[in-house]
mmCIF file of C-alpha atoms and ligand atoms in Angstrom:
data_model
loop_
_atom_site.group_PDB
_atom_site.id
_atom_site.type_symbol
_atom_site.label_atom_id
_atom_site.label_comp_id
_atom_site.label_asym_id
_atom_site.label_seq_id
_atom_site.Cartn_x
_atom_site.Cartn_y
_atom_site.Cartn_z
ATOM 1 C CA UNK J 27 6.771 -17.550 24.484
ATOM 2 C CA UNK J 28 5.390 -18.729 21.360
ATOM 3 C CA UNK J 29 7.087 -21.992 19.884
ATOM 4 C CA UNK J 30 6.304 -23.667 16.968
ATOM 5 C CA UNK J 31 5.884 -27.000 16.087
ATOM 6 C CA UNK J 32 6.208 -29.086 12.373
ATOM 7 C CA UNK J 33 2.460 -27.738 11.910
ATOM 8 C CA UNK J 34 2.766 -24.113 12.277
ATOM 9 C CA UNK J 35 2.666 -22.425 8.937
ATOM 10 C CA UNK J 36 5.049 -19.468 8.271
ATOM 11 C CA UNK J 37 4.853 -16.253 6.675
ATOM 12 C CA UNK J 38 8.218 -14.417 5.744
ATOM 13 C CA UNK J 39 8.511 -10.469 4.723
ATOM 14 C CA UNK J 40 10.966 -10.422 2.520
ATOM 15 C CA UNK J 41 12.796 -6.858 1.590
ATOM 16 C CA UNK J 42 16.199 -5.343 2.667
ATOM 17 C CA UNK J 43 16.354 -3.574 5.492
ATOM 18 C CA UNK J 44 13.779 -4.425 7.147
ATOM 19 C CA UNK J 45 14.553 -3.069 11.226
ATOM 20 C CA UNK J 46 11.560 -1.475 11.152
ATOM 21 C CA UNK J 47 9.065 -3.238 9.556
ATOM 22 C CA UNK J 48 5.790 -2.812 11.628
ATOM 23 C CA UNK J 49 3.939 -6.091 9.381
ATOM 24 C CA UNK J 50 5.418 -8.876 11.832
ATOM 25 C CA UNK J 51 3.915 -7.527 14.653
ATOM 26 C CA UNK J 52 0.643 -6.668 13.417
ATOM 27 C CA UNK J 53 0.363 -10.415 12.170
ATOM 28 C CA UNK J 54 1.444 -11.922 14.847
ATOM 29 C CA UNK J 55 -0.732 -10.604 16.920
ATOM 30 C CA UNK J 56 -3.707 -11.263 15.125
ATOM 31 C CA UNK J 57 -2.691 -15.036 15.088
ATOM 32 C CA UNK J 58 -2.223 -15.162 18.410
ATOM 33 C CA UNK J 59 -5.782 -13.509 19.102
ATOM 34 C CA UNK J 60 -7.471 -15.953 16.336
ATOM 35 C CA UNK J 61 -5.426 -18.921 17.979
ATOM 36 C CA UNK J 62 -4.095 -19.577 15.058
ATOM 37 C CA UNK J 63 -1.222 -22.378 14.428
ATOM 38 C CA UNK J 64 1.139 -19.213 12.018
ATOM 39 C CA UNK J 65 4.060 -17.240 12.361
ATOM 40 C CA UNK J 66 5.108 -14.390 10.366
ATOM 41 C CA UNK J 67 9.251 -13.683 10.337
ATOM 42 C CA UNK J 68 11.070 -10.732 8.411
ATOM 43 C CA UNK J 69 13.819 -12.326 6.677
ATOM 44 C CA UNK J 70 16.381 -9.659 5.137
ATOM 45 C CA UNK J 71 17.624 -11.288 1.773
ATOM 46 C CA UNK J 72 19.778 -9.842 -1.071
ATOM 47 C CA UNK J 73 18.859 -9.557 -4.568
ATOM 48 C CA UNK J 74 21.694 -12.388 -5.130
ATOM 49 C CA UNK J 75 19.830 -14.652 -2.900
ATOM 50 C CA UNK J 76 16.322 -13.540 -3.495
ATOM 51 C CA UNK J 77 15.393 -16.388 -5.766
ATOM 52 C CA UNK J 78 17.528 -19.448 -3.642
ATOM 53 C CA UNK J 79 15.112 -18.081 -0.602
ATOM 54 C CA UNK J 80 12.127 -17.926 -2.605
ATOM 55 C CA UNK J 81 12.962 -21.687 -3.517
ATOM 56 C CA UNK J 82 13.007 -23.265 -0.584
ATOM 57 C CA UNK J 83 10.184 -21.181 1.053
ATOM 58 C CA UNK J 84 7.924 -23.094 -1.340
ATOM 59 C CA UNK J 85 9.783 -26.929 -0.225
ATOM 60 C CA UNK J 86 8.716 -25.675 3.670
ATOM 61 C CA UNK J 87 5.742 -25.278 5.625
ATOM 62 C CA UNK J 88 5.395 -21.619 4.454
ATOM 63 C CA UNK J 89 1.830 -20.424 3.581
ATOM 64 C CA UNK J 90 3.043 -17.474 1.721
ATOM 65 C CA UNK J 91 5.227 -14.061 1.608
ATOM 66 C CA UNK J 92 5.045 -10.227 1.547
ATOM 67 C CA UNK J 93 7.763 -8.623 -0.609
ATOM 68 C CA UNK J 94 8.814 -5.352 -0.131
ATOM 69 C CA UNK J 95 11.545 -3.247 -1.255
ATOM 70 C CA UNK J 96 13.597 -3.352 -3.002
ATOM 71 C CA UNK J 97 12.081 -6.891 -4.436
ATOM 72 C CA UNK J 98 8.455 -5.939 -5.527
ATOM 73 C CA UNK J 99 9.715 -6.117 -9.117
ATOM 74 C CA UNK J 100 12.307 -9.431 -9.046
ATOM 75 C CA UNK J 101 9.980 -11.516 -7.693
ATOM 76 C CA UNK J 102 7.668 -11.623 -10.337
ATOM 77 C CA UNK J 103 10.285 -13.550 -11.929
ATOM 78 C CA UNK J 104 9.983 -16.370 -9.321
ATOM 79 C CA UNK J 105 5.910 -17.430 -9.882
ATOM 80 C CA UNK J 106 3.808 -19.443 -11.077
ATOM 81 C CA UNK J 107 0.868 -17.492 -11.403
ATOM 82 C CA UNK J 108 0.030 -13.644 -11.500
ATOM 83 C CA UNK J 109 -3.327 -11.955 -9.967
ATOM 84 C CA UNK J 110 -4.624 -10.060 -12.835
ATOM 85 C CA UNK J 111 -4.399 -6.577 -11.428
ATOM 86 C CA UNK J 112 -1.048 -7.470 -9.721
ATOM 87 C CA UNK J 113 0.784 -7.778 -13.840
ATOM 88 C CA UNK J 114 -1.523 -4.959 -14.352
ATOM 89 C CA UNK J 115 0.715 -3.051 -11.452
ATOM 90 C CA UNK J 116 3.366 -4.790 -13.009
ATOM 91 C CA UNK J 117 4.415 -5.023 -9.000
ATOM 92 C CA UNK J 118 3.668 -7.785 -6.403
ATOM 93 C CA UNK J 119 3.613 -7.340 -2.352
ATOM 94 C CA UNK J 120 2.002 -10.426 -1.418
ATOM 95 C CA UNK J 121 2.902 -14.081 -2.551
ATOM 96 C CA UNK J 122 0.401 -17.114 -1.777
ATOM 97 C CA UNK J 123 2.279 -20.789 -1.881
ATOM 98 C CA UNK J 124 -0.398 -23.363 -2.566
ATOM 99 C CA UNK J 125 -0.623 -26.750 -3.979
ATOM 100 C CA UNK J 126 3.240 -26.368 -4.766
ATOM 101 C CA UNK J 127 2.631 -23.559 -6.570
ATOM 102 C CA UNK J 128 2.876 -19.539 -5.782
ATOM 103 C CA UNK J 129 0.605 -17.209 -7.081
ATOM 104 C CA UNK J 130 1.493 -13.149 -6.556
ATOM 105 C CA UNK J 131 -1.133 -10.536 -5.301
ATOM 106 C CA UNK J 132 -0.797 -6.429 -4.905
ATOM 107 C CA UNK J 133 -2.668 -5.174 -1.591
ATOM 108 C CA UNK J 134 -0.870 -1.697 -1.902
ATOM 109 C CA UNK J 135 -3.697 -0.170 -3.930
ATOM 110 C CA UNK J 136 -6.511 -2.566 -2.282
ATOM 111 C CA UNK J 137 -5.207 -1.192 1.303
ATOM 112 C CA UNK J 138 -5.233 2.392 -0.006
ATOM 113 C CA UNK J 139 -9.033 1.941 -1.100
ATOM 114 C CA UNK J 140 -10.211 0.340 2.073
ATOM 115 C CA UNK J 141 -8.474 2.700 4.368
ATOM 116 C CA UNK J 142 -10.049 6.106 2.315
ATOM 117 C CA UNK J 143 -13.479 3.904 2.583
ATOM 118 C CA UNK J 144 -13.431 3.323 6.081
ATOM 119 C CA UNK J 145 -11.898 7.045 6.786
ATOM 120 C CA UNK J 146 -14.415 8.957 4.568
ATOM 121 C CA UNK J 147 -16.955 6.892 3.242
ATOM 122 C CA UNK J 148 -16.105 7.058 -0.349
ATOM 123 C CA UNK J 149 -15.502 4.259 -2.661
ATOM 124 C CA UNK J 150 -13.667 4.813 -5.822
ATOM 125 C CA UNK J 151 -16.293 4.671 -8.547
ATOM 126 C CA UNK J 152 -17.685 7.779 -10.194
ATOM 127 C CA UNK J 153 -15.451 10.016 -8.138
ATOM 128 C CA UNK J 154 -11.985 12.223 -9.546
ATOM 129 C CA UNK J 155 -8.826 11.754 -7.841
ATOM 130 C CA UNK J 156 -5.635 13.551 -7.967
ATOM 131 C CA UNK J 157 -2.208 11.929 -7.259
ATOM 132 C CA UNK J 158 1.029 13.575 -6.965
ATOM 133 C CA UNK J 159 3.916 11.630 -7.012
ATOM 134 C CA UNK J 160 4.919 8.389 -9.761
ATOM 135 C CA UNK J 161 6.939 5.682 -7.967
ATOM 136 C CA UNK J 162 5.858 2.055 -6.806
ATOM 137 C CA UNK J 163 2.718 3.189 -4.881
ATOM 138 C CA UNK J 164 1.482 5.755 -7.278
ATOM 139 C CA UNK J 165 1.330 2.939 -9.825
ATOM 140 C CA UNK J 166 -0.724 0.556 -7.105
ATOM 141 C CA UNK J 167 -2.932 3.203 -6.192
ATOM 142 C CA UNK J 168 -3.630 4.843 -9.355
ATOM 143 C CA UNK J 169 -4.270 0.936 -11.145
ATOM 144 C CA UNK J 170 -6.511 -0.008 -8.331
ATOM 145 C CA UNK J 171 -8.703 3.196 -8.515
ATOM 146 C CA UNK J 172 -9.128 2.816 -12.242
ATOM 147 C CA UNK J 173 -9.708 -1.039 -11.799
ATOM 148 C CA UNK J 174 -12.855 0.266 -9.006
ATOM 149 C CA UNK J 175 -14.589 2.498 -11.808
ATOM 150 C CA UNK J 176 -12.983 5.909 -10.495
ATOM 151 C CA UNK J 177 -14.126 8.525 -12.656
ATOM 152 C CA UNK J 178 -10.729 10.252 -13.756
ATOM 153 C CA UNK J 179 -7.712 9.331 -11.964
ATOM 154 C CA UNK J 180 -4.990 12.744 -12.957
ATOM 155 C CA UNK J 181 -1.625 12.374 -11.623
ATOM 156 C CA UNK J 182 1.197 14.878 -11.220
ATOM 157 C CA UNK J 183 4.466 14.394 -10.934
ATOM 158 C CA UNK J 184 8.060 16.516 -10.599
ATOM 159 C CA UNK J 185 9.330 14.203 -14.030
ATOM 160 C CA UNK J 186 6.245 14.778 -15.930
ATOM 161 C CA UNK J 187 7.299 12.228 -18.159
ATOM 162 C CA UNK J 188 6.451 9.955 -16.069
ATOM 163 C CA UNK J 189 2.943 10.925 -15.126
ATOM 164 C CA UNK J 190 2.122 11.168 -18.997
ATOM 165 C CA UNK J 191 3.268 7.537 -18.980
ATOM 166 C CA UNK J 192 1.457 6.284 -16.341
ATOM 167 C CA UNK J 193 -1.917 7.960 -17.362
ATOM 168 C CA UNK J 194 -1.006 6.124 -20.999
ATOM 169 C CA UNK J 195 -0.652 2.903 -19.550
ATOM 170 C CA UNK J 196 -3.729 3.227 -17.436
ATOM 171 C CA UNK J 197 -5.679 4.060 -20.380
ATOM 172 C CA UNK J 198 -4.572 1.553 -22.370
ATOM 173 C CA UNK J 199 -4.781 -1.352 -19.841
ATOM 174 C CA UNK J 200 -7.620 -0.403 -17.160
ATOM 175 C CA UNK J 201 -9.692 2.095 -18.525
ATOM 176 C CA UNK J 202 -9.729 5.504 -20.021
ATOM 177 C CA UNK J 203 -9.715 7.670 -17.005
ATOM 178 C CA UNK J 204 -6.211 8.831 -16.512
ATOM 179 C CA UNK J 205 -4.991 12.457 -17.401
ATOM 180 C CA UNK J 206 -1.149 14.064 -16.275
ATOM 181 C CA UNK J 207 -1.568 17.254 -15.071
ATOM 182 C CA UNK J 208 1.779 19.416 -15.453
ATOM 183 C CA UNK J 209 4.089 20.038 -12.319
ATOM 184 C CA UNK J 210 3.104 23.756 -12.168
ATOM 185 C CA UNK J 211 0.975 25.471 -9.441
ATOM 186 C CA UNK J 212 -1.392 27.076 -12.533
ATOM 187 C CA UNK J 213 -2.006 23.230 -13.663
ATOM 188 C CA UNK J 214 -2.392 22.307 -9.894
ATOM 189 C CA UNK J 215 -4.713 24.252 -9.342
ATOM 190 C CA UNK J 216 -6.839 24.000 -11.909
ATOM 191 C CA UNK J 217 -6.566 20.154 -11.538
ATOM 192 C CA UNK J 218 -7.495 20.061 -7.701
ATOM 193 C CA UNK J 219 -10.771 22.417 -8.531
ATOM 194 C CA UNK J 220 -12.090 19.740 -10.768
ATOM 195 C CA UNK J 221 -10.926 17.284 -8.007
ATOM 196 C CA UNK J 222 -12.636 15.653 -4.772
ATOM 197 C CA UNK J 223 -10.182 13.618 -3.634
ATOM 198 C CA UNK J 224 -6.581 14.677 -3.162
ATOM 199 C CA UNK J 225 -3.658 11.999 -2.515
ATOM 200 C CA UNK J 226 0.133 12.327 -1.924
ATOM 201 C CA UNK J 227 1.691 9.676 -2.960
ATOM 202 C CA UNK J 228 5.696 10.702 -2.891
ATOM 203 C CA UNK J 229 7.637 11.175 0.530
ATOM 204 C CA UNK J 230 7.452 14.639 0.666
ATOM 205 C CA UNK J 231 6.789 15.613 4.449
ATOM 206 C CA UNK J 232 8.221 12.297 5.667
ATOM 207 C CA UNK J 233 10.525 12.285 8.476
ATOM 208 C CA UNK J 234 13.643 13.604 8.827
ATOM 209 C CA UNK J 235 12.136 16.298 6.413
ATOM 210 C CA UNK J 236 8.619 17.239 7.879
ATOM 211 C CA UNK J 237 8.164 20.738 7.246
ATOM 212 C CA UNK J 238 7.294 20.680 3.419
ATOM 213 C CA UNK J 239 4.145 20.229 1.655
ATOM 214 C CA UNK J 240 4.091 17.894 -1.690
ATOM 215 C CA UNK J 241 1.882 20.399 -3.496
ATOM 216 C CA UNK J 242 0.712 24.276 -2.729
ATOM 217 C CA UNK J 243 -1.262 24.527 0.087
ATOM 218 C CA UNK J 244 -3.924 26.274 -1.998
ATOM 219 C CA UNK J 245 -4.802 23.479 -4.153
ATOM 220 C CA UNK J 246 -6.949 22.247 -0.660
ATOM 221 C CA UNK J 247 -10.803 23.341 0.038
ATOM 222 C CA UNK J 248 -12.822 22.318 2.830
ATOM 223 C CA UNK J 249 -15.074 20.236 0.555
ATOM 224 C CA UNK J 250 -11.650 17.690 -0.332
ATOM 225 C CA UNK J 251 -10.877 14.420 0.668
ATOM 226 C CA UNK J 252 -6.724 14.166 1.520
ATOM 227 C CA UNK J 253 -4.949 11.243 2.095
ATOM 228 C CA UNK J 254 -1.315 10.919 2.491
ATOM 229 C CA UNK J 255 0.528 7.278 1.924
ATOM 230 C CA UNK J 256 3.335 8.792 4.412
ATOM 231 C CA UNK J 257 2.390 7.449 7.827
ATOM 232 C CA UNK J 258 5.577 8.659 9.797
ATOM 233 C CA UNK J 259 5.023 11.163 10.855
ATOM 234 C CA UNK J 260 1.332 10.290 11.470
ATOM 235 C CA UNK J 261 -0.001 13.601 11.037
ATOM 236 C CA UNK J 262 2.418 15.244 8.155
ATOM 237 C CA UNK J 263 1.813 18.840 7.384
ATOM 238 C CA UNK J 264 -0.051 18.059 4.908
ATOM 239 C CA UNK J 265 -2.862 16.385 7.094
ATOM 240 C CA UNK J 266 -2.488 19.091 9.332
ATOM 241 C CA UNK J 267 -2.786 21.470 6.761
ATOM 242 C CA UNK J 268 -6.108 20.192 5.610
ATOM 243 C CA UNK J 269 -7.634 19.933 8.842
ATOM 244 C CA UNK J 270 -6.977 23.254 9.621
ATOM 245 C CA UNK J 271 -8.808 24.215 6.165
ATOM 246 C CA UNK J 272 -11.813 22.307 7.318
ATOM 247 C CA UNK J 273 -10.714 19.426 4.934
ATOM 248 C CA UNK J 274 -11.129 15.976 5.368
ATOM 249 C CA UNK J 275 -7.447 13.989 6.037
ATOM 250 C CA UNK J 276 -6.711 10.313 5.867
ATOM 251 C CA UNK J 277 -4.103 8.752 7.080
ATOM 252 C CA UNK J 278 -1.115 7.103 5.842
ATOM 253 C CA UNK J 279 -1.415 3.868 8.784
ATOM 254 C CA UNK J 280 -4.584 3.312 7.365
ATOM 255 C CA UNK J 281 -3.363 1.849 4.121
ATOM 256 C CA UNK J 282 -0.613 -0.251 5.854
ATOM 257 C CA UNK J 283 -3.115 -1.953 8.191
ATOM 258 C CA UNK J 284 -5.205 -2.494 4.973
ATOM 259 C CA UNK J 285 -2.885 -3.645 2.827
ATOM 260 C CA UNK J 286 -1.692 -5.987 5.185
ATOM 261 C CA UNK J 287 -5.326 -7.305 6.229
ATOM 262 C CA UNK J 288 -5.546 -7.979 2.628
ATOM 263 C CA UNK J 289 -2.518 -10.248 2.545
ATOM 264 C CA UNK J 290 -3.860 -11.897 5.603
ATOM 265 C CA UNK J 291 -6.836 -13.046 3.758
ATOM 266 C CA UNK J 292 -5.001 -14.275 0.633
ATOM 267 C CA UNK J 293 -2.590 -16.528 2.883
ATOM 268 C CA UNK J 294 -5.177 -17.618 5.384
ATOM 269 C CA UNK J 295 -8.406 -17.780 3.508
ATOM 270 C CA UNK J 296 -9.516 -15.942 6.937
ATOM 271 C CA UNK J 297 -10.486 -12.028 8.055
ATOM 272 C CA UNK J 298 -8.061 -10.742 9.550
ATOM 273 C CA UNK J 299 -8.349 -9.295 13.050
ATOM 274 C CA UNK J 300 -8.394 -5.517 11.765
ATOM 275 C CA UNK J 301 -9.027 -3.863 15.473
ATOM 276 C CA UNK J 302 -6.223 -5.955 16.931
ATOM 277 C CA UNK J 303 -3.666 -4.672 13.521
ATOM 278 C CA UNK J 304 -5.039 -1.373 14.554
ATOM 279 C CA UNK J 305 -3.899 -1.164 17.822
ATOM 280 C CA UNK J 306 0.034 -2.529 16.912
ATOM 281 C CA UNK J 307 0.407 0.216 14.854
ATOM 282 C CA UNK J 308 -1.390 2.700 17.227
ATOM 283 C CA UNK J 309 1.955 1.866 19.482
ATOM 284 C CA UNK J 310 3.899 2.990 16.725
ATOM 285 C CA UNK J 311 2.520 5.952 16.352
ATOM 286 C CA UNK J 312 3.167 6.625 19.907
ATOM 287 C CA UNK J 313 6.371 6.050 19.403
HETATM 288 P P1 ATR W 401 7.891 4.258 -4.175
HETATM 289 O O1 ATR W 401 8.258 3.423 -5.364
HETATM 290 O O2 ATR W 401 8.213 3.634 -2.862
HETATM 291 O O3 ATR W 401 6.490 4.768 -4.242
HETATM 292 P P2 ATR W 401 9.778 6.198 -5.270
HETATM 293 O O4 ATR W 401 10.046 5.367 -6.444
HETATM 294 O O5 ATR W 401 10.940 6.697 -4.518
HETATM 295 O O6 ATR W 401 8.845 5.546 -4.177
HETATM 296 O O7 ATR W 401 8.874 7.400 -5.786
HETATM 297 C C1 ATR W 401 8.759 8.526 -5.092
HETATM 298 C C2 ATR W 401 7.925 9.514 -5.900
HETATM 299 O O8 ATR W 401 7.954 10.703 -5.137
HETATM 300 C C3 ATR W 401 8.517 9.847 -7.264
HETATM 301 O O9 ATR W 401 7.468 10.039 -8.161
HETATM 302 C C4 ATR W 401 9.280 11.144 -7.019
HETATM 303 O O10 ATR W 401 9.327 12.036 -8.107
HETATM 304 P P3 ATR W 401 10.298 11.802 -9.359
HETATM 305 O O11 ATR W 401 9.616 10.803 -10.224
HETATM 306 O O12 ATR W 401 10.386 13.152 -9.999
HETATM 307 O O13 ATR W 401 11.597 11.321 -8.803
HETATM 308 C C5 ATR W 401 8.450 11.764 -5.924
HETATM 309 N N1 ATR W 401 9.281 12.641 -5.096
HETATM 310 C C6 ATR W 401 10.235 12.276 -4.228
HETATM 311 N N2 ATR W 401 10.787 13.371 -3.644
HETATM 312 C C7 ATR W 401 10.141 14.453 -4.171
HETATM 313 C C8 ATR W 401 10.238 15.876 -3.978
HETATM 314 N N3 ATR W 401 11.094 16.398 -3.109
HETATM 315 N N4 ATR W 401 9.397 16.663 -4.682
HETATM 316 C C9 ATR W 401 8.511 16.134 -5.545
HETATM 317 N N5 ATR W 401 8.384 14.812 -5.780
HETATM 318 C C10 ATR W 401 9.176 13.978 -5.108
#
């Protein structure tokens, strides 16, 4: 059993709940393959105590933090410093301590990009996504495309309102290459023609509820890309869907492992072990 001394350097996840976070695992392992002196913990905190946690984190022999929800927003309140396309997000998941002083990251959108690289080849710039869905990891993903020189980044969402405010912002803080594309299947369609790459980026089709799509089924041709952020199930019906219409799908594990090998590198200054992350979260696929 692993047991740590006044060297070893921590890493906490903080978010509430957190029974089921797959991240302390698929660190921990890679330390222990790299031999190296760390130990990542999931610590379930309150918004009440968030910032009295946060606080003493820094006074111990913690190298850093993930945040997830519901704290990707508060904590911004609690650093020093802010990566550039992390206030661009307006959202941080990864916190480095250094020096005495914290400094807050976004992987989300980094571990979407490297996960649709490695699955299909394809690296944002010069190429025309379509998003559905607007929460938290809409606004990673879509940011971080832009950021990478995507062509036109058109997003689609059940409150269209906030679609049309998302492609603003993007616009108006990346680049201009964000549309909103109306929630009806005409617009859909006619969206995902001029599309290669098509993303869901809501929960539709997670578990308990697996049997729905988050957009028609016709909007996909063989010659698309589609990636779903919703990795449980591992095959949704929407991957399934595409396969079976000769499409190319990408899965939702992908961007955890990425987002998370991302993270490793801010707090360790090392690569992270990707193979070895890999094969953690195969077992939770398997169940
Ligand atoms: P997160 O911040 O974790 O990405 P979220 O804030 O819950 O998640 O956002 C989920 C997104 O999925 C939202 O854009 C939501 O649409 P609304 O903005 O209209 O609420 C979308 N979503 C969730 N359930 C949906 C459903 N059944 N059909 C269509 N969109 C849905």
């Amino acid at each position: 059993m692993f047991s740590p001394t006044v060297h070893t350097r921590f890493i906490a996840l903080l978010g509430n709940p957190l029974g089921h976070s797959i991240s302390p695992p698929m660190h921990n392992r890679v330390f222990e393959k790299l031999e190296m002196d760390y130990c990542y913990l999931p610590v379930e905190v309150t918004a009440e105590d968030l910032g009295t946690v946060f606080a003493a984190m820094k006074k111990m022999n913690f190298a850093g933090c993930n945040v997830t929800i519901p704290h990707k927003l508060a904590i911004m309140a609690h650093l020093d410093e802010l990566d550039d396309l992390a206030e661009t997000i307006g959202a941080v998941n990864t916190v480095r301590f250094q020096n005495g002083r914290s400094k807050g990251f976004n992987t989300d959108g980094e571990g979407f990009v490297r996960s649709l690289q490695e699955e299909s080849g394809i690296t944002p710039k010069g190429h025309r996504f379509l998003l559905f869905g607007c929460g938290g990891a809409t606004r990673a993903i879509a940011m971080t495309l832009a950021a990478h020189g995507a062509e036109r980044v058109m997003i689609c969402n059940r409150t269209e309102a906030k679609a049309e405010a998302l492609a603003e912002e993007i616009n108006r803080r990346v680049r201009p290459c964000a549309t909103s594309i109306a929630c009806n299947s005409k617009a859909q369609l006619a969206a995902a023609a001029e599309a290669e790459i098509l993303v869901n980026t809501t929960s539709v089709g997670m578990h308990p509820n697996e049997d729905v799509m988050p957009f028609p089924e016709a909007c996909i041709e063989a010659r698309h890309v589609v990636a779903d952020i919703v990795y449980n199930p591992w095959m949704t019906k929407l991957l399934r869907t595409a396969e079976e219409k000769g499409a190319k799908a990408v899965h939702g594990l992908g961007m955890l492992v990425w987002q998370g090998a991302a993270a490793f590198q801010i707090f360790t200054d090392r690569e992270a072990d990707v193979a070895v992350m890999k094969e953690e979260v195969e077992k939770l696929r398997k169940g």
